[in-house]
Coordinates of C-alpha atoms and ligand atoms in Angstrom, one line a residue:
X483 CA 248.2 -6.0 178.4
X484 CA 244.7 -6.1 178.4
X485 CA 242.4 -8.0 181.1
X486 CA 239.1 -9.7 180.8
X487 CA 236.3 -8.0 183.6
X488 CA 234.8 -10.8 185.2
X489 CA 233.2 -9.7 188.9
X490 CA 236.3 -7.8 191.0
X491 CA 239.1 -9.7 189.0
X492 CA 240.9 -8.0 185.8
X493 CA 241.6 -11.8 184.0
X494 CA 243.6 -13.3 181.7
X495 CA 242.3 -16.4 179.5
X496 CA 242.1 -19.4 181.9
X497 CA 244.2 -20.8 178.9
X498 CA 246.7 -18.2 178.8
X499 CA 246.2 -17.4 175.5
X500 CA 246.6 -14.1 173.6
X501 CA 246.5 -12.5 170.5
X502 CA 247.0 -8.5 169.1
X503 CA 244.8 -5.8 168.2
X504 CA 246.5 -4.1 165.3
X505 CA 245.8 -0.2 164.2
X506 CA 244.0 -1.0 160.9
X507 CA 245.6 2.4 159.9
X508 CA 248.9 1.5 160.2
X509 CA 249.0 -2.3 160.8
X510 CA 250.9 -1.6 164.2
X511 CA 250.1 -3.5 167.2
X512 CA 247.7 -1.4 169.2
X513 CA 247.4 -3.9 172.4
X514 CA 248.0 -7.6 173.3
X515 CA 244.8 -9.1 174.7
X516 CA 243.3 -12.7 176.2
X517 CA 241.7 -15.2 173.9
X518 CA 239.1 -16.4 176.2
X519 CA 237.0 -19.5 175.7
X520 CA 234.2 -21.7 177.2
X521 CA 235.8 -21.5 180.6
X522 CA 236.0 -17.6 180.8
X523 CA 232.1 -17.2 179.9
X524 CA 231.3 -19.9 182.9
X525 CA 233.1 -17.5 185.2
X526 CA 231.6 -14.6 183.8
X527 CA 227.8 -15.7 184.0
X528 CA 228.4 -17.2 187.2
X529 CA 229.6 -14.1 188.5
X530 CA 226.8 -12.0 186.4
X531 CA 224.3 -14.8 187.8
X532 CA 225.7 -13.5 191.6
X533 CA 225.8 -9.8 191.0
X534 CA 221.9 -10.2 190.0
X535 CA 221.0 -11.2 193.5
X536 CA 221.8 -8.2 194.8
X537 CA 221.5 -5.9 191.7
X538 CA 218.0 -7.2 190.1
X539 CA 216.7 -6.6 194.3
X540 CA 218.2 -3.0 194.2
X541 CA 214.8 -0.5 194.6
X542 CA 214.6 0.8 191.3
X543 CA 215.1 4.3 191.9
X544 CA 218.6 3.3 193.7
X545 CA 219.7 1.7 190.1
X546 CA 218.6 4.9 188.3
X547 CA 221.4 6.9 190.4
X548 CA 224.0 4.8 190.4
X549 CA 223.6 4.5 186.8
X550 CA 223.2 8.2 185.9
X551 CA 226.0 8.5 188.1
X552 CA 228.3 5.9 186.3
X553 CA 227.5 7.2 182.8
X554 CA 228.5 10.8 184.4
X555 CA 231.8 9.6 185.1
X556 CA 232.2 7.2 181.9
X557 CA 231.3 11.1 179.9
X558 CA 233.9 12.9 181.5
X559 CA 236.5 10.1 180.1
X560 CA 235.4 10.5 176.4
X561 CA 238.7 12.2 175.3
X562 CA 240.3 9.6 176.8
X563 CA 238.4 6.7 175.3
X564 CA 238.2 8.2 172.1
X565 CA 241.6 7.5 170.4
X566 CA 241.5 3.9 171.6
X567 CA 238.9 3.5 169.7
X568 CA 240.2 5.0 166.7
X569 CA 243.4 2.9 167.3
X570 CA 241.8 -0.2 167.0
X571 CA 238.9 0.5 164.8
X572 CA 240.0 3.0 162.5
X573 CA 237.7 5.3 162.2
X574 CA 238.3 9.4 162.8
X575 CA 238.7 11.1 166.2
X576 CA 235.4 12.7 165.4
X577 CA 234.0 9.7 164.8
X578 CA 235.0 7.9 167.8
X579 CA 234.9 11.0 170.0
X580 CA 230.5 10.9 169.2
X581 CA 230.9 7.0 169.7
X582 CA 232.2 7.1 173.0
X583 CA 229.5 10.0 173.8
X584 CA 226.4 8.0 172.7
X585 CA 227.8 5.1 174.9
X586 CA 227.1 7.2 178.0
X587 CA 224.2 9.1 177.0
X588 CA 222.9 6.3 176.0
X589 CA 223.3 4.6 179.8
X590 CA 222.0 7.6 180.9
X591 CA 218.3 7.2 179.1
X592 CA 217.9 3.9 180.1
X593 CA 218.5 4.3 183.7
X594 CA 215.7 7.2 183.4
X595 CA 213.2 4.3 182.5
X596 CA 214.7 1.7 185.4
X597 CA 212.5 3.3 188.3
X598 CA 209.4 3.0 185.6
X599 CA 208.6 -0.4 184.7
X600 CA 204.9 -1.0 185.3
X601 CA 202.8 -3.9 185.6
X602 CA 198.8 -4.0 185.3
X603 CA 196.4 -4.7 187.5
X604 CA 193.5 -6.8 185.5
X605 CA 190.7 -7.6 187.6
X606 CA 190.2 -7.8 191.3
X607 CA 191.8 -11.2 191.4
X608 CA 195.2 -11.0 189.0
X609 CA 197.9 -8.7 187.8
X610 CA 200.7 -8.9 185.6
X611 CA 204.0 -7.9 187.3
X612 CA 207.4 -7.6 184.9
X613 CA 211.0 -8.8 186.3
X614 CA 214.5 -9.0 185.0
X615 CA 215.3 -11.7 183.2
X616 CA 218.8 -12.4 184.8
X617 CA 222.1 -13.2 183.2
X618 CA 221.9 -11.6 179.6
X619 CA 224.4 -12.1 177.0
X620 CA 225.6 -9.2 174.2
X621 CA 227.6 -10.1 171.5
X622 CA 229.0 -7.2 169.4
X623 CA 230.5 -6.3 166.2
X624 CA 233.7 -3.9 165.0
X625 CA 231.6 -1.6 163.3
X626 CA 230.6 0.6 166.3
X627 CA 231.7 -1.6 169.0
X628 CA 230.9 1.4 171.8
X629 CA 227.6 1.8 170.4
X630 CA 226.2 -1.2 170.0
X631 CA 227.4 -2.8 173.4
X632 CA 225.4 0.4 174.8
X633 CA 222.7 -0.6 173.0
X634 CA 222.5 -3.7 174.7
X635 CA 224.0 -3.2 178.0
X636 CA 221.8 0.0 178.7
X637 CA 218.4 -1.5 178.5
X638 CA 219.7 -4.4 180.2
X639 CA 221.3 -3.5 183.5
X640 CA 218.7 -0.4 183.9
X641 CA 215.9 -3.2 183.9
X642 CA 218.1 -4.8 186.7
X643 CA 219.4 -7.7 184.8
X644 CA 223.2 -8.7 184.7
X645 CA 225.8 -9.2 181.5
X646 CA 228.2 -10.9 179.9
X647 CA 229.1 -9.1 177.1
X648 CA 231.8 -9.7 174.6
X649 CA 232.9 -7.3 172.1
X650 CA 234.2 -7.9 168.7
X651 CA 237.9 -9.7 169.2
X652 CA 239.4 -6.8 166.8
X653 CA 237.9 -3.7 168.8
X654 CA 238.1 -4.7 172.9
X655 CA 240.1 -1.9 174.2
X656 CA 237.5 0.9 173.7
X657 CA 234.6 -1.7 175.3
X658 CA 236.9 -2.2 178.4
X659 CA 237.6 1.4 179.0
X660 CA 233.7 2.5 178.4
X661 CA 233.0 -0.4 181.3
X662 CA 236.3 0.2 183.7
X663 CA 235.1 4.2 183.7
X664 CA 231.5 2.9 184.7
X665 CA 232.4 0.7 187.4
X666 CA 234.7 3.7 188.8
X667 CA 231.8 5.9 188.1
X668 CA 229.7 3.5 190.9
X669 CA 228.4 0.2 188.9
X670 CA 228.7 -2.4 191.1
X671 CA 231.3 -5.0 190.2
X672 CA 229.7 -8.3 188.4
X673 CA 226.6 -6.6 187.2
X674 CA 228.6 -6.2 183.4
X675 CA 231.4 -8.8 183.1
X676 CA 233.3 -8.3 179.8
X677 CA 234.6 -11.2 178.2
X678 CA 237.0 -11.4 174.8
X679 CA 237.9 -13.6 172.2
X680 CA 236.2 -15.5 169.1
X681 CA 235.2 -18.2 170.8
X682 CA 233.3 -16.9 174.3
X683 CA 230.7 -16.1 171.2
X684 CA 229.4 -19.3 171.0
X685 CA 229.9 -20.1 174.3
X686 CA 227.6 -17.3 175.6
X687 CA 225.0 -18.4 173.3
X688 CA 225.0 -21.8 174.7
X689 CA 225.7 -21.4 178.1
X690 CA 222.8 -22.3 180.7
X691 CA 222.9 -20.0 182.8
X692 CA 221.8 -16.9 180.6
X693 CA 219.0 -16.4 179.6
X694 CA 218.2 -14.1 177.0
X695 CA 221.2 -13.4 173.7
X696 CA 221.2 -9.8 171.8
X697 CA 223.3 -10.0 168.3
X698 CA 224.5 -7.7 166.3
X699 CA 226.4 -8.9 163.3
X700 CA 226.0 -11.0 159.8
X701 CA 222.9 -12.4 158.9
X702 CA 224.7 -15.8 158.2
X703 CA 226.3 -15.3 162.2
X704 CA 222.6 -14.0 163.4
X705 CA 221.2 -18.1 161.8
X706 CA 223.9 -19.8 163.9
X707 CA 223.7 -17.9 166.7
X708 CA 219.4 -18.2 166.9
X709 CA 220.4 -22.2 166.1
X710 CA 222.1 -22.8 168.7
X711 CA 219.9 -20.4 171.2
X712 CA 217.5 -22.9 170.7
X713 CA 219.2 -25.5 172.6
X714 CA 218.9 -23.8 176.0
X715 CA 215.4 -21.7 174.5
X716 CA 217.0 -18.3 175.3
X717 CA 215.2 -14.9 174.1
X718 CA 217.1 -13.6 171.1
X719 CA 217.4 -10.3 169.7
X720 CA 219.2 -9.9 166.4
X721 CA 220.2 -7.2 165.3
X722 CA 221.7 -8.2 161.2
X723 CA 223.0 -7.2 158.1
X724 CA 220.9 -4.7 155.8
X725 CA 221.0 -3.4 152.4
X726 CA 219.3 0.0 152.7
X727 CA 217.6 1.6 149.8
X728 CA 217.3 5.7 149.5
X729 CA 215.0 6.6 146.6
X730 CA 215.4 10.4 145.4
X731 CA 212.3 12.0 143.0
X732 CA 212.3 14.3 140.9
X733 CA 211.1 17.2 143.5
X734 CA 213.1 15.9 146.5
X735 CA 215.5 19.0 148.0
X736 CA 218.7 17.5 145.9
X737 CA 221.0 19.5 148.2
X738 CA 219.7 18.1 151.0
X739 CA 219.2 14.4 149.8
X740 CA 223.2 14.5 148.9
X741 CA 224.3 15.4 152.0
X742 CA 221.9 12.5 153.7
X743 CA 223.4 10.1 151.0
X744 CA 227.2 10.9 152.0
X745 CA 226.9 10.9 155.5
X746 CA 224.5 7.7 154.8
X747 CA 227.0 5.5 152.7
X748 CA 230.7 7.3 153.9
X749 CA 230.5 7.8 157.5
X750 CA 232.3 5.2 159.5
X751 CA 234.0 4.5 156.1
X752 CA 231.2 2.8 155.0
X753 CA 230.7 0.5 157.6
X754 CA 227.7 1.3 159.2
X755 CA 224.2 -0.8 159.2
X756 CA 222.3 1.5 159.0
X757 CA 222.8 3.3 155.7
X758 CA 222.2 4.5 152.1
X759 CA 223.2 1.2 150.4
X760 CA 221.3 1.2 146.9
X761 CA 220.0 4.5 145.5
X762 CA 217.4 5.0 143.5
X763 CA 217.0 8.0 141.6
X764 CA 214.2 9.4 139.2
X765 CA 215.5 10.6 135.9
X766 CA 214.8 14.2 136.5
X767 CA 217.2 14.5 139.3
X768 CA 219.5 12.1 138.5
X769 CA 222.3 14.6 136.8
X770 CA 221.9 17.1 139.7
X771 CA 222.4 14.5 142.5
X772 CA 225.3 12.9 140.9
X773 CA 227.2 16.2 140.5
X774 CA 226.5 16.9 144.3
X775 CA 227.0 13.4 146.0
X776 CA 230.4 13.4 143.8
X777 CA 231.6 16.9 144.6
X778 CA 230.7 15.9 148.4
X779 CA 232.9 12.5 147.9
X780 CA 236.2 14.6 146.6
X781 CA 236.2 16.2 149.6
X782 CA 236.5 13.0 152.0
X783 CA 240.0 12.5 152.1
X784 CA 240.8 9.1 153.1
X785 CA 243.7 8.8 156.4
X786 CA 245.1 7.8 159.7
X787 CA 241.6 8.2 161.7
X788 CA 244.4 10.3 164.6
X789 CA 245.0 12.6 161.8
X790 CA 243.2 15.8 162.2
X791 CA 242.5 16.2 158.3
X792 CA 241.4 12.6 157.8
X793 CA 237.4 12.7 156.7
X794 CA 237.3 8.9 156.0
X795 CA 239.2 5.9 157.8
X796 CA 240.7 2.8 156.5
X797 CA 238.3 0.0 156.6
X798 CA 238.9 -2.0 159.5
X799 CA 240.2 -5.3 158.1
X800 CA 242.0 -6.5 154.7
X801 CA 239.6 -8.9 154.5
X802 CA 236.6 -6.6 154.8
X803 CA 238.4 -3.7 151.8
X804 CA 238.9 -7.4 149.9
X805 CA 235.1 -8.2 150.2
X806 CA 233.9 -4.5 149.1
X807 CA 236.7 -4.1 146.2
X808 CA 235.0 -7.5 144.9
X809 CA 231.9 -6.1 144.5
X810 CA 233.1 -2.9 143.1
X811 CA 234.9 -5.4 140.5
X812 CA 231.6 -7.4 139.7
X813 CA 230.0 -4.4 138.9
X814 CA 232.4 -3.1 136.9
X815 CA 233.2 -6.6 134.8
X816 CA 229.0 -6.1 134.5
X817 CA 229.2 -2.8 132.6
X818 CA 228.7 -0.3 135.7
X819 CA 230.5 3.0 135.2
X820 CA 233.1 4.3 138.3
X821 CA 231.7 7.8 138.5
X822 CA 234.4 8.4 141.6
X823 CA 236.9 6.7 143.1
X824 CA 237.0 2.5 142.5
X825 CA 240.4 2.2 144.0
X826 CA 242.8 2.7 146.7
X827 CA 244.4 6.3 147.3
X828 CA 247.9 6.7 146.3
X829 CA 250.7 7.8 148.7
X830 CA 253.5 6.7 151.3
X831 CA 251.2 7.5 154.0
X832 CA 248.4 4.4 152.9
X833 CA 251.1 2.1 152.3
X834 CA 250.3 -0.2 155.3
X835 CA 246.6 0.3 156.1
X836 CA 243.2 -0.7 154.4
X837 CA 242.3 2.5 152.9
X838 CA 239.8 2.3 150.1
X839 CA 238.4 5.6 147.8
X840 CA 235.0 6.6 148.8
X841 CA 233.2 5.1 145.5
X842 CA 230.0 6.2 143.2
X843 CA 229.1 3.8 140.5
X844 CA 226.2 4.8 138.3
X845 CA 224.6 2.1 135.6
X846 CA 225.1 -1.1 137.4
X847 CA 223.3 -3.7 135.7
X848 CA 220.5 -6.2 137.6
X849 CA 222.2 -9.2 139.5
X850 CA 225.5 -7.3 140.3
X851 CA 227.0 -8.0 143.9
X852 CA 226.3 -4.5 144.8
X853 CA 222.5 -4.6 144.6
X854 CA 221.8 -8.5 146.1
X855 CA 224.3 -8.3 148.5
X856 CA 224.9 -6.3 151.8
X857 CA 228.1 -3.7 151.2
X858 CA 229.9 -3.0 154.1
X859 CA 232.3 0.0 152.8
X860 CA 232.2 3.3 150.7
X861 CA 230.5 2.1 147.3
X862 CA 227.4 3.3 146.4
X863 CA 225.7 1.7 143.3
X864 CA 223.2 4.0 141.6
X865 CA 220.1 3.3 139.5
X866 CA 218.2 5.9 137.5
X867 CA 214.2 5.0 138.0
X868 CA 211.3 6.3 136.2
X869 CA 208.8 6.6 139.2
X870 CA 207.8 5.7 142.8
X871 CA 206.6 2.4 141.6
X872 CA 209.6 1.5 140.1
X873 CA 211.6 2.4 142.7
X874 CA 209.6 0.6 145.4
X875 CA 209.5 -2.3 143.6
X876 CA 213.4 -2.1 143.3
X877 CA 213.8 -1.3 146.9
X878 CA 212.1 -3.8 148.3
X879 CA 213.8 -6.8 145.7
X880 CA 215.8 -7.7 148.9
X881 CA 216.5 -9.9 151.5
X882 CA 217.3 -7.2 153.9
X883 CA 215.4 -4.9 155.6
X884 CA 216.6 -2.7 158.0
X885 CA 216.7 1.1 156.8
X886 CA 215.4 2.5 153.9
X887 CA 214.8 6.4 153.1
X888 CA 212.7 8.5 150.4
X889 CA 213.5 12.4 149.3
X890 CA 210.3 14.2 148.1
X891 CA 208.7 17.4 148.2
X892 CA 205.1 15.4 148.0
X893 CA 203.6 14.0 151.1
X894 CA 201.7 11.4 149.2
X895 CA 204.5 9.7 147.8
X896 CA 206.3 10.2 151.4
X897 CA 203.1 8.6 152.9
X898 CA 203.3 5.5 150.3
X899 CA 207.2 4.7 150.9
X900 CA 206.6 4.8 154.6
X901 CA 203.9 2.2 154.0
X902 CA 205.5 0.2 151.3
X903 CA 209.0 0.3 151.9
X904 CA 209.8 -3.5 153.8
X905 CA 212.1 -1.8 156.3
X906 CA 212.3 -1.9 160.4
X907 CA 213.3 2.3 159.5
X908 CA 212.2 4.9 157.4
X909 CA 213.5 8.3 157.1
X910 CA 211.4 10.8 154.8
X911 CA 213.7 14.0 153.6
X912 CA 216.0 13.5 157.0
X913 CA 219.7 11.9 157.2
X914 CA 219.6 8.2 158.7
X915 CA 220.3 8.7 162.3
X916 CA 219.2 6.4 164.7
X917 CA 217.0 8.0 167.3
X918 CA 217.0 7.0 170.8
X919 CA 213.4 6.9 171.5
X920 CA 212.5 5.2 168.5
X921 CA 212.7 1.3 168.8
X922 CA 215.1 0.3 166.1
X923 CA 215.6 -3.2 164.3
X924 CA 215.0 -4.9 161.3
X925 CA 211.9 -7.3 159.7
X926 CA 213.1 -9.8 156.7
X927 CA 216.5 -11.3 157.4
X928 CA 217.8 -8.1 159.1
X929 CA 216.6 -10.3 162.4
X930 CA 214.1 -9.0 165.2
X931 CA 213.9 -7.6 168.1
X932 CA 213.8 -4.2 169.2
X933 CA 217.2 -2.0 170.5
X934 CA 216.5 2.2 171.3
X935 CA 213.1 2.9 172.9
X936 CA 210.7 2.0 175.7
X937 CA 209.9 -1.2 173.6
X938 CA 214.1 -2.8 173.8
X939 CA 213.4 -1.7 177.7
X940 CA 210.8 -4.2 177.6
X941 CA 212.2 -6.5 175.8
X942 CA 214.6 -7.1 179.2
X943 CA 211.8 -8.1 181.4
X944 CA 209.2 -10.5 181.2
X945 CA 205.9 -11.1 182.3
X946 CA 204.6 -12.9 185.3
X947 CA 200.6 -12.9 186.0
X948 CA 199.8 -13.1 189.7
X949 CA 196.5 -14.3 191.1
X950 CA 195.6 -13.3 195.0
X951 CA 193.2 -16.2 196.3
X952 CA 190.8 -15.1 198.5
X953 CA 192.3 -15.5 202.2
Ligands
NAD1790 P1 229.9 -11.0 162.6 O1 228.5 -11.6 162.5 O2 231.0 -11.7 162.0 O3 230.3 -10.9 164.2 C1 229.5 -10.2 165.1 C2 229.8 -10.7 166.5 O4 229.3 -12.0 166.6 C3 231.3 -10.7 166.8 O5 231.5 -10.4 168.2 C4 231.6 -12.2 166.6 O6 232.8 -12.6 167.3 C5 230.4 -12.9 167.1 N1 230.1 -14.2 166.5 C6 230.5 -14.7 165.3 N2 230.1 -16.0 165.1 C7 229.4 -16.3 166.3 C8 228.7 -17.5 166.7 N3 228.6 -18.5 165.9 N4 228.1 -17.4 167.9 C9 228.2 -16.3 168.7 N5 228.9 -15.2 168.3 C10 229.4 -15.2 167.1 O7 229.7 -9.5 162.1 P2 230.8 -8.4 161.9 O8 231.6 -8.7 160.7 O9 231.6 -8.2 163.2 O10 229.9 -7.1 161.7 C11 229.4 -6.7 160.5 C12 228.0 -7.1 160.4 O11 227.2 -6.6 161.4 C13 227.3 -6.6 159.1 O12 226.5 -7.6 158.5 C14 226.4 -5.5 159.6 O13 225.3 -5.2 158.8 C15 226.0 -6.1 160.9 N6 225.5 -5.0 161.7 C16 224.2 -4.9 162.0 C17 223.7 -3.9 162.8 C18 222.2 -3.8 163.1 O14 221.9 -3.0 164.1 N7 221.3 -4.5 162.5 C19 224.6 -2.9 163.3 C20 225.9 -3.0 163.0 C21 226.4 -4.1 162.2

């Protein structure tokens, strides 16, 4: 069974309670684990709040090491740590196997900004100094549970704070491993505590002893959570749902702009923030992108993410292939046309999993689900548009704003999306991938706050000014 990290100890829930991960591939039982609570996060911080004695006073250059060090030793465990995560998340080997990578590499850019945190000297009488913040919490989703915990913990602990971090309940085992293989690897014990079950969300967020929450999950869980932050006043960074537009114009490369848009709205089965959520097409290229992005999604055959010639998981819950195969429905009742998929694949071997068709719809009408709403899974709803205008106008008709993208040939247009386009992202004629040194978040109701970059470094210390009296 699977243990809590809190300081040295491998814990159960001080309740004793338990529940299962299940393989959302197979429904089988992939791991029993503890249901923590209120009482498990008060351990947790108090031994995070300990560990930050020693580890926010470490010389800087001494956290760098051990760091680059730890994220060594958490690489060389990646095939290892890979199918766990495709056990309990579902997505394919490949998929998991780049996961777990960017969890280490992503350790091992931060720790190359610990030793460089610099203050300023104003005047002859004051200076600004930046320090840790102390106990930080990080609350993650099932979507990429490896890569956003890294996203947090990275900045965090290479600015010499401490964590309690709790992963999503359905995806803990590939969180623990990641953390296990960095404390062998040299992190000292107590600097990231790991903490599981439902409700040691909440109870990070209120505890007093952190200081400072990162989210990433629902926009409706990103309200509560900044809610109750307010109680204690902690920092919060909230990372939230999105509903990425792509526009496509006439002149955009079409061959290039499909294979953006399949890897944007399939990989991860769909589940990805990040993403090509609404497209946008102008009527000139419309035909020819439909006949690639479908020829692209008959080749992503859905399966059991261990199977070598899976291309697409099962989503990860029932619940979540419910939510996107009511859209797909409300679109449909609305007139929208199924171009591919709109179901579940048939066969013995998706009998007990939540496997769902990659899915194009073309026509759907203003209002549907699919265009006011953020979809978490393989359906793409398409729009033919008549120019930039209309397509801006369209793209922006949203609460969201996290990614967005534009395909053109013509570097004016490209210049007025990137200026117009209500997004924390935009990618001009490039597939959406999240670059580490480019400070990533959202604007609108996609939250705030900054995760990748020198800025979500930054956004781990605070400021102190300092004045020298004469003596
Ligand atoms: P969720 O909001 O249900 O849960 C996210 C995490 O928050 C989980 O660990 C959950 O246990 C915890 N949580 C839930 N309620 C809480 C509360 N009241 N207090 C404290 N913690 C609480 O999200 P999900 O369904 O796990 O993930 C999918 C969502 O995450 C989608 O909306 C997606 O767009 C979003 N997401 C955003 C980004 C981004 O970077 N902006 C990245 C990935 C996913």
């Amino acid at each position: 069974m699977a243990t809590m990290i809190i300081e040295g100890d491998r814990t159960k829930a001080a309740s004793g309670k338990t529940y299962e991960v299940r393989n959302p591939a197979t429904g089988e039982v992939v791991d029993e684990v503890p249901a923590g609570g209120p009482a498990d996060v008060d351990k947790a911080a108090q031994a995070a709040a300990k560990a930050f004695t020693t580890w926010s006073k470490l010389p800087a250059n001494q956290r760098r090491e051990i760091l680059h060090k730890a994220a060594q030793h958490m690489l060389s465990k990646v095939e290892e740590i890979a199918p766990v995560l495709t056990k309990e998340q579902g997505k394919t080997l490949l998929e998991s196997r780049l996961e777990a990578r960017r969890f280490g590499e992503n350790i091992a850019w931060f720790a190359d900004l610990a030793d460089k945190i610099h203050g300023q000297d104003l005047t002859t009488y004051g200076l600004v100094i930046r320090k840790p913040i102390g106990v930080c919490g990080a609350i993650v989703p099932w979507n990429f549970p490896l890569t956003l915990a890294a996203n947090k913990v990275a900045p965090a602990i290479a600015a010499g704070n401490t964590v309690v971090l709790k992963p999503a309940s359905t995806t803990p085992l590939a969180t623990l491993a990641c953390i296990e293989a960095l404390i062998e690897g040299g992190l000292p014990e107590g600097v990231v505590n790991v903490v599981l079950g439902q409700a040691t969300g909440e109870a990070i967020v209120g505890h007093p002893l952190i200081r400072k929450v990162a989210l990433t999950g629902s926009t409706p869980t990103g309200k509560r959570v900044m809610a109750k932050a307010s109680e204690t006043l902690k920092k919060v960074t909230l990372e939230l749902g999105g509903s990425d537009p792509c526009i496509v114009l006439d002149d955009a490369d079409l061959e290039g702009a499909a294979r953006a848009i399949s890897v944007g709205r399939f990989f991860n089965c769909g589940q990805q923030c990040l993403s090509t959520k609404r497209l946008y097409v102008q009527e000139g290229a419309y035909d020819g992108l439909m006949e690639k992005l479908v020829a692209r999604a008959a080749k992503l055959k859905p399966g059991n993410g261990l199977d070598k010639d899976s291309r697409m998981g099962p989503m990860h819950t029932e619940t979540q292939r419910a939510e996107v195969e009511a859209q797909v429905k409300d679109a449909v009742d609305r007139g929208a046309k199924v171009v591919y998929g709109g179901g579940r694949p048939k066969g013995s071997e998706y009998e007990h999993g939540w496997f769902i068709e990659p899915t194009i719809l073309a026509d759907v009408p203003d209002g549907a689900r699919m265009w006011t709403e953020e979809v978490f899974g393989p359906a793409l709803p398409v729009r033919k548009i008549k120019d930039l205008d209309e397509g801006l106008r369209l793209a922006n008709d949203t609460q969201f704003g996290l990614g967005s993208s534009i395909w053109t040939a013509n570097m004016a247009a490209a210049h007025r999306a990137v200026q117009e386009l209500e997004a924390g992202y935009t990618w001009v004629n490039s597939i959406v991938i999240a670059h580490d040194e480019l400070p990533f978040g959202g604007t609108k109701q996609s939250g705030f706050g900054k995760e990748h970059g020198v800025e979500a470094f930054m956004q781990y210390t605070e400021e102190k000014s300092v004045v020298y009296g004469g003596v």
